[in-house]
Amino acid sequence: MKYSYKLSDAIHILAFLDIYKNGDLSSKMIASSIETNASTVRSLMSDLKKAGLISTRQGSVNPALTRSADQITLLDVYQAINMDHNLLHVDPKTNPQCVVGGNIQETLNAVYADIQESAFQKMALTSIQDIIDDVLERNQAR
């Protein structure tokens, strides 16, 4: 099973832009922090820019948050990136002749929809500033 790290990486980018706002904000530098390639960073930054979460100028290495970190939620970030799947997934290949296999998909779809809604509500209450504060606190404790 392949996992997508787009949300984590997009949050990482926003935290990096705020924490290092006076430093090297090149996609290469951000990529070195995420341990990915610069084209992945540029692609995510393009999504973040389209959503109005960051501003960039072609030919300039000075990306910035468009509003304060406490005004950007994790839900904003999730909605900004091109996530083409739900948080939880139901196995589509179950035996319809079995009591469990024939009913589990609809049951789990309803349960997972409730869980996803709860997750989205929590994401809407968690800001990039919350992430930044925790990152800096953990760094101080090292």
Short mmCIF file of C-alpha atoms in Angstrom, two decimals:
data_model
loop_
_atom_site.label_atom_id
_atom_site.label_comp_id
_atom_site.label_asym_id
_atom_site.label_seq_id
_atom_site.Cartn_x
_atom_site.Cartn_y
_atom_site.Cartn_z
CA MET A 1 0.00 0.00 0.00
CA LYS A 2 1.39 3.39 -0.97
CA TYR A 3 0.86 6.34 1.34
CA SER A 4 0.73 9.97 0.26
CA TYR A 5 2.84 12.42 2.23
CA LYS A 6 1.51 15.47 0.38
CA LEU A 7 -0.35 16.86 3.37
CA SER A 8 2.60 16.42 5.73
CA ASP A 9 4.96 17.90 3.17
CA ALA A 10 2.68 20.88 2.48
CA ILE A 11 2.42 21.59 6.22
CA HIS A 12 6.21 21.22 6.43
CA ILE A 13 6.63 23.81 3.66
CA LEU A 14 4.37 26.34 5.39
CA ALA A 15 6.13 25.89 8.74
CA PHE A 16 9.52 26.20 7.00
CA LEU A 17 8.48 29.42 5.23
CA ASP A 18 7.44 30.97 8.52
CA ILE A 19 10.32 29.77 10.69
CA TYR A 20 12.98 30.61 8.10
CA LYS A 21 11.27 33.67 6.61
CA ASN A 22 14.57 35.58 6.60
CA GLY A 23 16.64 32.68 5.29
CA ASP A 24 17.12 30.62 2.15
CA LEU A 25 13.60 29.77 0.94
CA SER A 26 14.62 28.10 -2.30
CA SER A 27 12.81 24.93 -3.27
CA LYS A 28 16.17 23.17 -3.05
CA MET A 29 16.64 24.23 0.57
CA ILE A 30 13.07 23.30 1.52
CA ALA A 31 13.49 19.97 -0.28
CA SER A 32 16.59 19.25 1.78
CA SER A 33 14.54 19.73 4.95
CA ILE A 34 11.78 17.40 3.72
CA GLU A 35 14.31 15.01 2.15
CA THR A 36 12.58 15.05 -1.21
CA ASN A 37 13.36 16.64 -4.54
CA ALA A 38 12.87 20.30 -5.40
CA SER A 39 10.28 19.54 -8.08
CA THR A 40 8.00 17.98 -5.44
CA VAL A 41 8.34 21.14 -3.36
CA ARG A 42 7.61 23.36 -6.36
CA SER A 43 4.52 21.31 -7.20
CA LEU A 44 3.15 21.57 -3.66
CA MET A 45 3.99 25.26 -3.53
CA SER A 46 2.05 25.72 -6.75
CA ASP A 47 -0.99 24.12 -5.10
CA LEU A 48 -0.53 26.30 -2.00
CA LYS A 49 -0.25 29.40 -4.18
CA LYS A 50 -3.40 28.53 -6.17
CA ALA A 51 -5.26 28.19 -2.86
CA GLY A 52 -4.02 31.62 -1.77
CA LEU A 53 -1.98 30.31 1.17
CA ILE A 54 1.39 31.51 -0.11
CA SER A 55 2.64 34.12 -2.52
CA THR A 56 5.55 33.61 -4.89
CA ARG A 57 7.12 35.59 -7.69
CA GLN A 58 8.74 33.94 -10.66
CA GLY A 59 12.47 34.58 -10.67
CA SER A 60 12.47 35.49 -6.98
CA VAL A 61 13.23 33.15 -4.11
CA ASN A 62 11.00 34.85 -1.58
CA PRO A 63 7.83 32.79 -1.02
CA ALA A 64 5.74 33.86 1.95
CA LEU A 65 2.54 33.02 3.77
CA THR A 66 -0.30 35.25 2.60
CA ARG A 67 -1.74 35.50 6.10
CA SER A 68 -0.45 34.82 9.57
CA ALA A 69 0.23 31.22 10.48
CA ASP A 70 -2.52 31.28 13.10
CA GLN A 71 -5.03 32.03 10.32
CA ILE A 72 -4.14 28.99 8.19
CA THR A 73 -5.67 25.71 9.31
CA LEU A 74 -4.71 22.17 8.48
CA LEU A 75 -8.05 21.88 6.72
CA ASP A 76 -7.06 24.84 4.51
CA VAL A 77 -3.88 22.97 3.60
CA TYR A 78 -5.69 19.68 3.00
CA GLN A 79 -8.13 21.43 0.68
CA ALA A 80 -5.29 23.22 -1.12
CA ILE A 81 -3.38 20.17 -2.18
CA ASN A 82 -4.59 17.77 -4.81
CA MET A 83 -5.59 14.88 -2.58
CA ASP A 84 -7.59 12.50 -4.71
CA HIS A 85 -8.70 10.16 -1.96
CA ASN A 86 -10.50 9.99 1.35
CA LEU A 87 -8.71 9.64 4.65
CA LEU A 88 -9.97 6.07 5.10
CA HIS A 89 -10.57 3.45 2.45
CA VAL A 90 -13.02 0.59 2.21
CA ASP A 91 -11.88 -2.58 0.46
CA PRO A 92 -14.02 -2.70 -2.71
CA LYS A 93 -13.42 -6.43 -3.24
CA THR A 94 -15.46 -8.36 -0.72
CA ASN A 95 -17.63 -11.40 -1.25
CA PRO A 96 -21.23 -10.25 -1.77
CA GLN A 97 -22.48 -13.78 -0.95
CA CYS A 98 -21.11 -13.54 2.60
CA VAL A 99 -23.06 -11.80 5.37
CA VAL A 100 -20.02 -9.71 6.26
CA GLY A 101 -18.67 -9.28 2.74
CA GLY A 102 -22.06 -8.31 1.36
CA ASN A 103 -22.69 -5.58 3.94
CA ILE A 104 -19.36 -4.38 5.32
CA GLN A 105 -18.73 -1.82 2.56
CA GLU A 106 -21.88 0.22 3.20
CA THR A 107 -21.41 -0.08 6.96
CA LEU A 108 -17.81 1.10 6.81
CA ASN A 109 -18.63 3.87 4.32
CA ALA A 110 -21.04 5.37 6.87
CA VAL A 111 -18.65 4.93 9.80
CA TYR A 112 -15.69 6.28 7.83
CA ALA A 113 -17.70 9.31 6.68
CA ASP A 114 -18.37 10.18 10.35
CA ILE A 115 -14.71 9.69 11.25
CA GLN A 116 -13.58 11.80 8.31
CA GLU A 117 -15.99 14.61 9.28
CA SER A 118 -14.59 14.55 12.83
CA ALA A 119 -11.06 14.67 11.45
CA PHE A 120 -11.94 17.64 9.23
CA GLN A 121 -13.45 19.45 12.22
CA LYS A 122 -10.24 18.89 14.22
CA MET A 123 -8.14 20.00 11.24
CA ALA A 124 -10.18 23.22 11.07
CA LEU A 125 -9.24 23.92 14.71
CA THR A 126 -5.51 23.30 14.25
CA SER A 127 -3.45 26.09 12.75
CA ILE A 128 -0.04 26.19 11.13
CA GLN A 129 0.97 28.31 14.14
CA ASP A 130 0.05 25.37 16.40
CA ILE A 131 2.38 23.19 14.34
CA ILE A 132 5.16 25.80 14.39
CA ASP A 133 4.86 26.26 18.16
CA ASP A 134 5.13 22.52 18.74
CA VAL A 135 8.08 22.16 16.35
CA LEU A 136 9.97 24.98 18.10
CA GLU A 137 9.12 23.60 21.55
CA ARG A 138 10.38 20.16 20.59
CA ASN A 139 13.53 21.71 19.15
CA GLN A 140 14.17 23.55 22.44
CA ALA A 141 13.72 20.32 24.40
CA ARG A 142 16.45 18.55 22.39
#
